[in-house]
Amino acid sequence: MATHKLLLLPGDGIGTEVMGEVKRVIAWLNKNGTAKFETEDGLVGGASYDADKVAITDATMARAQAADAVIFGAVGGPKWADVPYEARPEAGLLRLRKDMALFANLRPAICYPALAESSSLKKEIVEGLDIMIVRELTGGVYFGEPKTITDLGNGQKRAIDTQVYDTYEIERIVRVAFELAKKRRNKVTSMEKHNVMKSGVLWKEVVTQVHSREYKDVQFEHQLADSGAMQLVKYPKQFDVIVTDNLFGDILSDIAAMLTGSLGMLPSASLGEMDPKTKKRKALYEPVHGSAPDIAGKGMANPVAMISSFVMALRYSFDMQKEADLIDQAVAAVLAKGLRTADIKSDGAKMVSTQQMGEAIVAEMDTLAK
Ligand code: NAD
């Protein structure tokens, strides 16, 4: 039986609470699943600052590099508002992404039938929605140089950000999108703005080449990112996999997030390059939400985003599709029975705590596995 090594970094605030429910799921899999998980805990964010005066230590970074996957909770909170800039809690996450070269950010937007009512869009537009946004995470305008603010000396200042992409960066992210599409509904939509941006011209050219060279069997289309944003709220079910750059991906994935209801439901994965020898990728899985200081310590956090992030690890790092499907079905069943944490409450639903939600999901896994 295979053994997978996980580094668990719960972080701050509700990060520790929702990670507790992932541990419950891992314990179930270790008893009933087809692989074993060895877990280690580590500190990141404010918790790491309190212990070691840095947002992540070199020793924890080394453990992250050695793990088969990192499962990350959330970092930050008012307690650390005044710590030195380089030691701020977010710096821990940024270092993990940078040092592990996690260039592909996968954000699924799935609307569980039981939650279709809580979307801000009409039920029939979002019910059954299942799309995947693949965002380039290590390049583009957030990192491009020059990145400056210059005083022009005449009472004016000039700010410059630089959008920059090389061919290889576009090739590797679109390959991730095409590979994902092959395991889903076989369709990729690439979004850029080639009408006004040179980086968009190159993006479109490279995606088209990769498609015709390597993925002819996948249905493929281009959309301008602005009209793509409109289509995303008008008729989101037309999409399967959307691939786009860092800036557009940041915005489009937040739009897609809102289609599904609550932040407490949204998982994500960040993947690095495939090692040609081991065929493994560096990978970090985390919920989209933050440390939610307003509800931390109250047992109110929804653990589904965190559990679903772990489910992504089962799918993309460990190829454990059967177990991943089982947990997804258990989550859907618990929601269908009307169990709700406060963030997704609705009329007639039964309000449960973080822990009760986790227990109900594991109980449902038990039932489904029989
Ligand atoms: P947040 O995601 O922590 O919270 C936004 C709102 O959503 C809050 O009202 C919160 O109660 C609610 N919420 C979030 N997750 C929930 C869950 N699982 N269940 C129920 N309700 C949930 O964002 P914020 O308030 O802007 O930021 C709080 C802190 O988290 C800040 O320090 C911020 O820097 C940090 N942050 C960290 C990450 C990360 O670690 N990846 C991401 C975003 C924000």
Short mmCIF file of C-alpha atoms and ligand atoms in Angstrom, two decimals:
data_model
loop_
_atom_site.label_atom_id
_atom_site.label_comp_id
_atom_site.label_asym_id
_atom_site.label_seq_id
_atom_site.Cartn_x
_atom_site.Cartn_y
_atom_site.Cartn_z
CA MET A 1 0.00 0.00 0.00
CA ALA A 2 1.37 3.43 -0.96
CA THR A 3 2.28 5.89 1.80
CA HIS A 4 1.98 9.62 1.15
CA LYS A 5 3.71 12.27 3.24
CA LEU A 6 1.65 15.35 4.07
CA LEU A 7 2.82 18.53 5.75
CA LEU A 8 -0.15 20.15 7.51
CA LEU A 9 0.20 23.91 8.04
CA PRO A 10 -3.00 25.05 9.80
CA GLY A 11 -1.80 28.66 10.27
CA ASP A 12 -3.97 31.13 12.18
CA GLY A 13 -7.57 31.81 13.16
CA ILE A 14 -10.06 29.38 11.66
CA GLY A 15 -7.16 27.71 9.81
CA THR A 16 -6.55 25.53 12.87
CA GLU A 17 -10.26 24.76 13.30
CA VAL A 18 -10.91 23.65 9.72
CA MET A 19 -7.64 21.67 9.62
CA GLY A 20 -8.96 19.66 12.57
CA GLU A 21 -11.76 18.40 10.31
CA VAL A 22 -9.30 17.41 7.56
CA LYS A 23 -7.45 15.38 10.17
CA ARG A 24 -10.72 13.58 10.87
CA VAL A 25 -11.07 12.73 7.16
CA ILE A 26 -7.43 11.59 6.97
CA ALA A 27 -7.94 9.32 10.00
CA TRP A 28 -10.93 7.75 8.23
CA LEU A 29 -8.92 7.18 5.04
CA ASN A 30 -6.04 5.66 7.01
CA LYS A 31 -8.51 3.15 8.39
CA ASN A 32 -10.57 2.50 5.27
CA GLY A 33 -8.71 3.82 2.21
CA THR A 34 -6.35 2.34 -0.37
CA ALA A 35 -3.30 4.37 0.74
CA LYS A 36 -1.79 5.56 4.00
CA PHE A 37 -1.07 9.16 4.93
CA GLU A 38 1.78 10.16 7.22
CA THR A 39 1.18 13.64 8.54
CA GLU A 40 3.41 16.21 10.20
CA ASP A 41 2.26 19.55 11.61
CA GLY A 42 4.12 22.82 11.11
CA LEU A 43 3.76 26.50 11.90
CA VAL A 44 3.11 29.24 9.36
CA GLY A 45 1.93 32.85 9.44
CA GLY A 46 1.27 34.56 12.76
CA ALA A 47 1.71 31.28 14.66
CA SER A 48 5.21 30.95 13.23
CA TYR A 49 5.96 34.60 13.99
CA ASP A 50 4.97 34.12 17.63
CA ALA A 51 7.29 31.12 17.94
CA ASP A 52 10.24 32.10 15.73
CA LYS A 53 9.81 35.76 14.62
CA VAL A 54 9.45 34.73 10.93
CA ALA A 55 6.35 33.81 8.87
CA ILE A 56 7.88 30.44 8.03
CA THR A 57 11.21 28.98 9.15
CA ASP A 58 13.81 27.47 6.81
CA ALA A 59 13.25 24.13 8.57
CA THR A 60 9.50 24.21 7.80
CA MET A 61 10.27 25.21 4.19
CA ALA A 62 12.55 22.19 3.90
CA ARG A 63 9.77 19.93 5.21
CA ALA A 64 7.37 21.47 2.68
CA GLN A 65 9.81 20.73 -0.16
CA ALA A 66 10.19 17.14 1.03
CA ALA A 67 6.46 16.45 1.47
CA ASP A 68 4.29 14.83 -1.23
CA ALA A 69 1.78 17.65 -0.65
CA VAL A 70 1.34 20.61 1.67
CA ILE A 71 -2.13 21.15 3.14
CA PHE A 72 -2.46 24.79 4.18
CA GLY A 73 -5.15 26.44 6.34
CA ALA A 74 -5.09 30.24 6.44
CA VAL A 75 -2.86 32.97 7.85
CA GLY A 76 -3.21 36.47 9.27
CA GLY A 77 -5.22 38.46 11.75
CA PRO A 78 -5.23 41.76 13.65
CA LYS A 79 -2.82 40.40 16.27
CA TRP A 80 0.00 40.66 13.70
CA ALA A 81 -0.96 44.00 12.14
CA ASP A 82 2.24 45.67 13.36
CA VAL A 83 4.88 43.00 12.79
CA PRO A 84 7.77 43.90 10.42
CA TYR A 85 6.68 43.79 6.75
CA GLU A 86 8.94 40.86 5.78
CA ALA A 87 7.62 38.81 8.73
CA ARG A 88 3.90 39.51 8.11
CA PRO A 89 1.81 36.31 8.11
CA GLU A 90 1.12 36.40 4.33
CA ALA A 91 4.87 36.28 3.68
CA GLY A 92 4.80 32.62 4.76
CA LEU A 93 2.33 31.69 2.03
CA LEU A 94 4.13 33.80 -0.59
CA ARG A 95 7.43 32.09 0.25
CA LEU A 96 5.85 28.65 -0.04
CA ARG A 97 4.44 29.53 -3.48
CA LYS A 98 7.71 31.07 -4.68
CA ASP A 99 10.21 28.52 -3.33
CA MET A 100 8.09 25.57 -4.47
CA ALA A 101 7.59 27.31 -7.88
CA LEU A 102 3.82 26.78 -7.80
CA PHE A 103 2.90 28.34 -11.14
CA ALA A 104 -0.55 26.81 -11.68
CA ASN A 105 -3.46 27.81 -9.47
CA LEU A 106 -6.57 25.67 -9.85
CA ARG A 107 -9.83 27.04 -8.53
CA PRO A 108 -12.95 24.96 -9.11
CA ALA A 109 -16.33 26.66 -8.88
CA ILE A 110 -18.90 24.00 -8.08
CA CYS A 111 -22.47 24.76 -7.12
CA TYR A 112 -23.98 22.00 -5.01
CA PRO A 113 -27.68 21.61 -5.86
CA ALA A 114 -28.56 22.12 -2.18
CA LEU A 115 -26.86 25.53 -2.20
CA ALA A 116 -28.12 26.88 -5.54
CA GLU A 117 -30.48 29.17 -3.62
CA SER A 118 -27.59 30.93 -1.83
CA SER A 119 -25.93 32.20 -5.03
CA SER A 120 -26.51 35.83 -5.95
CA LEU A 121 -27.51 34.60 -9.43
CA LYS A 122 -30.72 32.85 -10.42
CA LYS A 123 -30.92 29.22 -9.35
CA GLU A 124 -31.25 27.83 -12.92
CA ILE A 125 -28.05 29.65 -14.00
CA VAL A 126 -25.85 28.12 -11.29
CA GLU A 127 -27.45 24.83 -10.29
CA GLY A 128 -25.08 21.98 -11.13
CA LEU A 129 -22.29 24.38 -12.16
CA ASP A 130 -18.84 22.74 -12.29
CA ILE A 131 -16.06 24.82 -13.83
CA MET A 132 -12.32 25.04 -13.25
CA ILE A 133 -10.32 28.24 -13.47
CA VAL A 134 -6.61 27.72 -14.12
CA ARG A 135 -4.68 30.86 -13.24
CA GLU A 136 -0.99 31.49 -13.95
CA LEU A 137 0.44 32.29 -10.52
CA THR A 138 4.12 33.20 -10.71
CA GLY A 139 4.39 35.59 -13.67
CA GLY A 140 2.61 38.52 -15.28
CA VAL A 141 2.00 42.01 -14.00
CA TYR A 142 2.26 41.17 -10.29
CA PHE A 143 5.94 40.28 -10.68
CA GLY A 144 7.11 41.98 -13.93
CA GLU A 145 9.92 44.59 -13.80
CA PRO A 146 10.07 47.56 -13.87
CA LYS A 147 7.61 48.05 -11.06
CA THR A 148 8.06 51.59 -9.79
CA ILE A 149 6.52 54.83 -8.66
CA THR A 150 8.61 57.81 -9.86
CA ASP A 151 8.26 61.42 -8.75
CA LEU A 152 8.16 63.47 -11.96
CA GLY A 153 9.05 66.64 -10.07
CA ASN A 154 6.11 68.68 -11.33
CA GLY A 155 3.66 67.65 -8.63
CA GLN A 156 2.94 64.46 -10.56
CA LYS A 157 4.01 60.90 -9.98
CA ARG A 158 4.17 58.00 -12.46
CA ALA A 159 3.39 54.40 -11.50
CA ILE A 160 4.57 51.53 -13.69
CA ASP A 161 3.69 47.85 -13.55
CA THR A 162 4.97 45.54 -16.25
CA GLN A 163 2.99 42.69 -17.76
CA VAL A 164 5.50 40.15 -19.00
CA TYR A 165 5.20 36.54 -20.19
CA ASP A 166 7.71 34.26 -21.87
CA THR A 167 6.66 31.45 -24.20
CA TYR A 168 7.58 28.69 -21.71
CA GLU A 169 5.40 30.22 -18.98
CA ILE A 170 2.37 30.21 -21.26
CA GLU A 171 3.09 26.72 -22.57
CA ARG A 172 3.33 25.10 -19.15
CA ILE A 173 0.14 26.68 -17.75
CA VAL A 174 -1.98 25.87 -20.82
CA ARG A 175 -0.73 22.28 -20.76
CA VAL A 176 -2.08 22.00 -17.20
CA ALA A 177 -5.44 23.28 -18.49
CA PHE A 178 -5.59 20.88 -21.45
CA GLU A 179 -4.61 17.91 -19.28
CA LEU A 180 -7.36 18.79 -16.78
CA ALA A 181 -9.94 19.21 -19.53
CA LYS A 182 -9.19 15.70 -20.82
CA LYS A 183 -10.30 14.33 -17.44
CA ARG A 184 -13.39 16.58 -17.34
CA ARG A 185 -15.68 17.69 -20.18
CA ASN A 186 -12.85 18.16 -22.69
CA LYS A 187 -13.18 21.89 -23.30
CA VAL A 188 -10.70 24.75 -22.72
CA THR A 189 -11.44 28.47 -23.00
CA SER A 190 -8.36 30.71 -23.04
CA MET A 191 -8.89 34.32 -21.93
CA GLU A 192 -6.62 37.31 -22.63
CA LYS A 193 -6.85 40.74 -24.28
CA HIS A 194 -4.96 40.37 -27.56
CA ASN A 195 -6.92 43.33 -28.93
CA VAL A 196 -5.00 45.79 -26.70
CA MET A 197 -2.06 43.94 -25.10
CA LYS A 198 1.09 42.47 -26.66
CA SER A 199 1.21 39.86 -23.91
CA GLY A 200 -2.29 38.89 -25.05
CA VAL A 201 -1.09 38.51 -28.65
CA LEU A 202 1.70 36.16 -27.56
CA TRP A 203 -0.62 34.31 -25.14
CA LYS A 204 -3.14 33.63 -27.91
CA GLU A 205 -0.42 32.58 -30.37
CA VAL A 206 1.22 30.14 -27.92
CA VAL A 207 -2.06 28.59 -26.71
CA THR A 208 -3.14 28.04 -30.32
CA GLN A 209 0.19 26.35 -31.13
CA VAL A 210 0.10 24.08 -28.06
CA HIS A 211 -3.48 23.11 -28.90
CA SER A 212 -2.81 22.23 -32.54
CA ARG A 213 0.49 20.50 -31.72
CA GLU A 214 -0.50 18.48 -28.62
CA TYR A 215 -4.21 18.65 -27.80
CA LYS A 216 -6.17 18.65 -31.07
CA ASP A 217 -8.73 16.32 -29.52
CA VAL A 218 -9.71 18.90 -26.87
CA GLN A 219 -12.40 21.43 -27.78
CA PHE A 220 -10.80 24.87 -27.62
CA GLU A 221 -11.79 28.54 -27.91
CA HIS A 222 -10.45 32.04 -27.21
CA GLN A 223 -12.43 34.74 -25.44
CA LEU A 224 -11.43 38.29 -24.61
CA ALA A 225 -11.16 38.47 -20.81
CA ASP A 226 -13.71 41.29 -20.50
CA SER A 227 -16.40 39.53 -22.50
CA GLY A 228 -15.42 36.30 -20.73
CA ALA A 229 -16.24 38.00 -17.43
CA MET A 230 -19.69 38.88 -18.79
CA GLN A 231 -20.26 35.34 -20.05
CA LEU A 232 -19.24 34.00 -16.66
CA VAL A 233 -22.19 35.68 -14.98
CA LYS A 234 -24.56 35.36 -17.94
CA TYR A 235 -24.21 31.66 -18.72
CA PRO A 236 -21.42 30.09 -16.64
CA LYS A 237 -22.33 26.51 -17.53
CA GLN A 238 -20.94 27.02 -21.07
CA PHE A 239 -17.41 26.70 -19.57
CA ASP A 240 -15.42 23.66 -18.51
CA VAL A 241 -11.78 24.78 -17.99
CA ILE A 242 -10.82 28.45 -18.27
CA VAL A 243 -7.09 29.25 -18.53
CA THR A 244 -5.80 32.76 -18.07
CA ASP A 245 -2.94 34.90 -16.75
CA ASN A 246 -2.23 36.02 -13.20
CA LEU A 247 -4.16 39.31 -13.20
CA PHE A 248 -7.23 38.21 -15.17
CA GLY A 249 -7.22 34.93 -13.24
CA ASP A 250 -7.29 36.76 -9.94
CA ILE A 251 -10.42 38.65 -10.97
CA LEU A 252 -12.20 35.93 -12.95
CA SER A 253 -11.74 33.33 -10.21
CA ASP A 254 -13.30 35.67 -7.65
CA ILE A 255 -16.27 36.23 -9.97
CA ALA A 256 -16.62 32.47 -10.39
CA ALA A 257 -16.37 32.07 -6.61
CA MET A 258 -19.41 34.21 -6.02
CA LEU A 259 -21.49 32.05 -8.37
CA THR A 260 -21.31 29.29 -5.82
CA GLY A 261 -22.42 31.04 -2.64
CA SER A 262 -19.96 31.17 0.24
CA LEU A 263 -16.22 31.59 0.67
CA GLY A 264 -16.44 28.72 3.13
CA MET A 265 -17.13 26.32 0.24
CA LEU A 266 -14.19 27.14 -2.06
CA PRO A 267 -11.06 24.99 -2.35
CA SER A 268 -7.90 25.57 -4.40
CA ALA A 269 -4.72 23.86 -5.50
CA SER A 270 -1.38 25.32 -6.53
CA LEU A 271 0.87 23.06 -8.57
CA GLY A 272 4.49 23.20 -9.71
CA GLU A 273 6.36 21.65 -12.62
CA MET A 274 6.16 17.87 -13.10
CA ASP A 275 9.41 16.11 -12.15
CA PRO A 276 10.14 14.00 -15.28
CA LYS A 277 11.70 11.20 -13.17
CA THR A 278 9.15 10.78 -10.40
CA LYS A 279 6.19 12.17 -12.44
CA LYS A 280 5.23 14.09 -9.28
CA ARG A 281 4.51 17.79 -8.91
CA LYS A 282 5.15 20.02 -5.93
CA ALA A 283 1.72 20.93 -4.64
CA LEU A 284 -0.03 23.03 -2.03
CA TYR A 285 -3.75 22.78 -1.29
CA GLU A 286 -5.62 25.53 0.56
CA PRO A 287 -9.10 26.97 0.97
CA VAL A 288 -9.68 30.30 -0.78
CA HIS A 289 -10.80 31.97 2.44
CA GLY A 290 -8.59 33.68 5.02
CA SER A 291 -8.28 33.25 8.77
CA ALA A 292 -11.68 34.91 9.46
CA PRO A 293 -10.76 36.63 12.75
CA ASP A 294 -14.42 37.67 13.19
CA ILE A 295 -15.50 34.06 13.81
CA ALA A 296 -12.21 32.44 14.91
CA GLY A 297 -12.42 30.31 18.04
CA LYS A 298 -16.21 30.18 17.97
CA GLY A 299 -16.63 26.85 16.20
CA MET A 300 -18.56 28.57 13.42
CA ALA A 301 -16.22 28.09 10.45
CA ASN A 302 -17.38 26.03 7.51
CA PRO A 303 -14.82 23.21 7.06
CA VAL A 304 -15.98 22.27 3.53
CA ALA A 305 -13.50 24.53 1.66
CA MET A 306 -10.63 22.98 3.64
CA ILE A 307 -11.89 19.40 3.24
CA SER A 308 -12.49 19.97 -0.49
CA SER A 309 -8.92 21.31 -0.80
CA PHE A 310 -7.73 17.99 0.63
CA VAL A 311 -10.00 16.23 -1.89
CA MET A 312 -8.11 18.10 -4.63
CA ALA A 313 -4.87 16.66 -3.18
CA LEU A 314 -6.37 13.17 -3.51
CA ARG A 315 -7.21 13.90 -7.17
CA TYR A 316 -4.16 15.82 -8.37
CA SER A 317 -1.29 14.55 -6.20
CA PHE A 318 -2.33 10.98 -5.38
CA ASP A 319 -4.69 9.90 -8.17
CA MET A 320 -7.18 8.61 -5.57
CA GLN A 321 -10.30 9.40 -7.60
CA LYS A 322 -12.52 6.86 -5.84
CA GLU A 323 -11.84 8.29 -2.39
CA ALA A 324 -12.13 11.86 -3.74
CA ASP A 325 -15.53 11.07 -5.27
CA LEU A 326 -16.66 9.47 -2.01
CA ILE A 327 -15.84 12.58 0.04
CA ASP A 328 -17.47 14.88 -2.55
CA GLN A 329 -20.61 12.74 -2.43
CA ALA A 330 -20.56 12.81 1.38
CA VAL A 331 -20.38 16.63 1.39
CA ALA A 332 -23.26 16.85 -1.12
CA ALA A 333 -25.34 14.41 0.94
CA VAL A 334 -24.79 16.31 4.19
CA LEU A 335 -25.82 19.57 2.50
CA ALA A 336 -28.84 17.87 0.93
CA LYS A 337 -29.92 16.78 4.42
CA GLY A 338 -30.05 20.45 5.38
CA LEU A 339 -27.01 20.64 7.67
CA ARG A 340 -25.50 24.12 7.47
CA THR A 341 -22.73 26.13 9.11
CA ALA A 342 -23.68 29.77 9.74
CA ASP A 343 -22.20 31.12 6.48
CA ILE A 344 -24.57 29.01 4.33
CA LYS A 345 -27.61 28.94 6.60
CA SER A 346 -31.03 28.96 5.02
CA ASP A 347 -34.64 28.70 6.17
CA GLY A 348 -35.45 25.33 7.71
CA ALA A 349 -31.81 24.20 7.76
CA LYS A 350 -30.14 22.69 10.82
CA MET A 351 -27.31 24.90 12.09
CA VAL A 352 -24.17 22.96 13.00
CA SER A 353 -20.68 23.81 14.28
CA THR A 354 -17.39 23.25 12.45
CA GLN A 355 -16.87 20.01 14.31
CA GLN A 356 -20.42 18.74 13.79
CA MET A 357 -20.11 19.41 10.06
CA GLY A 358 -16.85 17.43 9.92
CA GLU A 359 -18.38 14.58 11.94
CA ALA A 360 -21.45 14.48 9.69
CA ILE A 361 -19.29 14.30 6.55
CA VAL A 362 -17.23 11.42 7.96
CA ALA A 363 -20.39 9.61 9.10
CA GLU A 364 -21.76 9.98 5.57
CA MET A 365 -18.48 8.59 4.16
CA ASP A 366 -19.00 5.57 6.39
CA THR A 367 -22.51 5.06 5.06
CA LEU A 368 -21.53 5.54 1.41
CA ALA A 369 -18.56 3.17 1.71
CA LYS A 370 -20.76 0.28 2.89
P1 NAD B 1 -11.62 36.02 5.23
O1 NAD B 1 -11.70 35.07 4.09
O2 NAD B 1 -10.81 35.58 6.38
O3 NAD B 1 -13.10 36.38 5.73
C1 NAD B 1 -14.06 37.06 4.94
C2 NAD B 1 -15.48 36.79 5.50
O4 NAD B 1 -15.86 35.46 5.16
C3 NAD B 1 -15.55 36.89 7.02
O5 NAD B 1 -16.78 37.43 7.39
C4 NAD B 1 -15.45 35.45 7.49
O6 NAD B 1 -16.09 35.20 8.71
C5 NAD B 1 -16.13 34.70 6.34
N1 NAD B 1 -15.53 33.37 6.16
C6 NAD B 1 -14.33 33.10 5.60
N2 NAD B 1 -14.10 31.78 5.63
C7 NAD B 1 -15.16 31.20 6.21
C8 NAD B 1 -15.50 29.86 6.54
N3 NAD B 1 -14.69 28.82 6.26
N4 NAD B 1 -16.67 29.64 7.16
C9 NAD B 1 -17.50 30.65 7.44
N5 NAD B 1 -17.25 31.94 7.16
C10 NAD B 1 -16.07 32.21 6.54
O7 NAD B 1 -11.04 37.39 4.64
P2 NAD B 1 -10.65 38.75 5.41
O8 NAD B 1 -11.61 38.98 6.53
O9 NAD B 1 -10.49 39.74 4.35
O10 NAD B 1 -9.21 38.47 6.02
C11 NAD B 1 -8.97 38.03 7.36
C12 NAD B 1 -7.49 37.70 7.51
O11 NAD B 1 -7.16 36.60 6.66
C13 NAD B 1 -6.57 38.84 7.10
O12 NAD B 1 -5.48 38.87 7.97
C14 NAD B 1 -6.14 38.47 5.70
O13 NAD B 1 -4.88 39.02 5.35
C15 NAD B 1 -6.07 36.96 5.81
N6 NAD B 1 -6.24 36.24 4.53
C16 NAD B 1 -5.48 35.13 4.40
C17 NAD B 1 -5.63 34.34 3.27
C18 NAD B 1 -4.81 33.09 3.18
O14 NAD B 1 -4.26 32.66 4.19
N7 NAD B 1 -4.72 32.46 2.02
C19 NAD B 1 -6.56 34.67 2.29
C20 NAD B 1 -7.35 35.80 2.47
C21 NAD B 1 -7.19 36.58 3.62
#
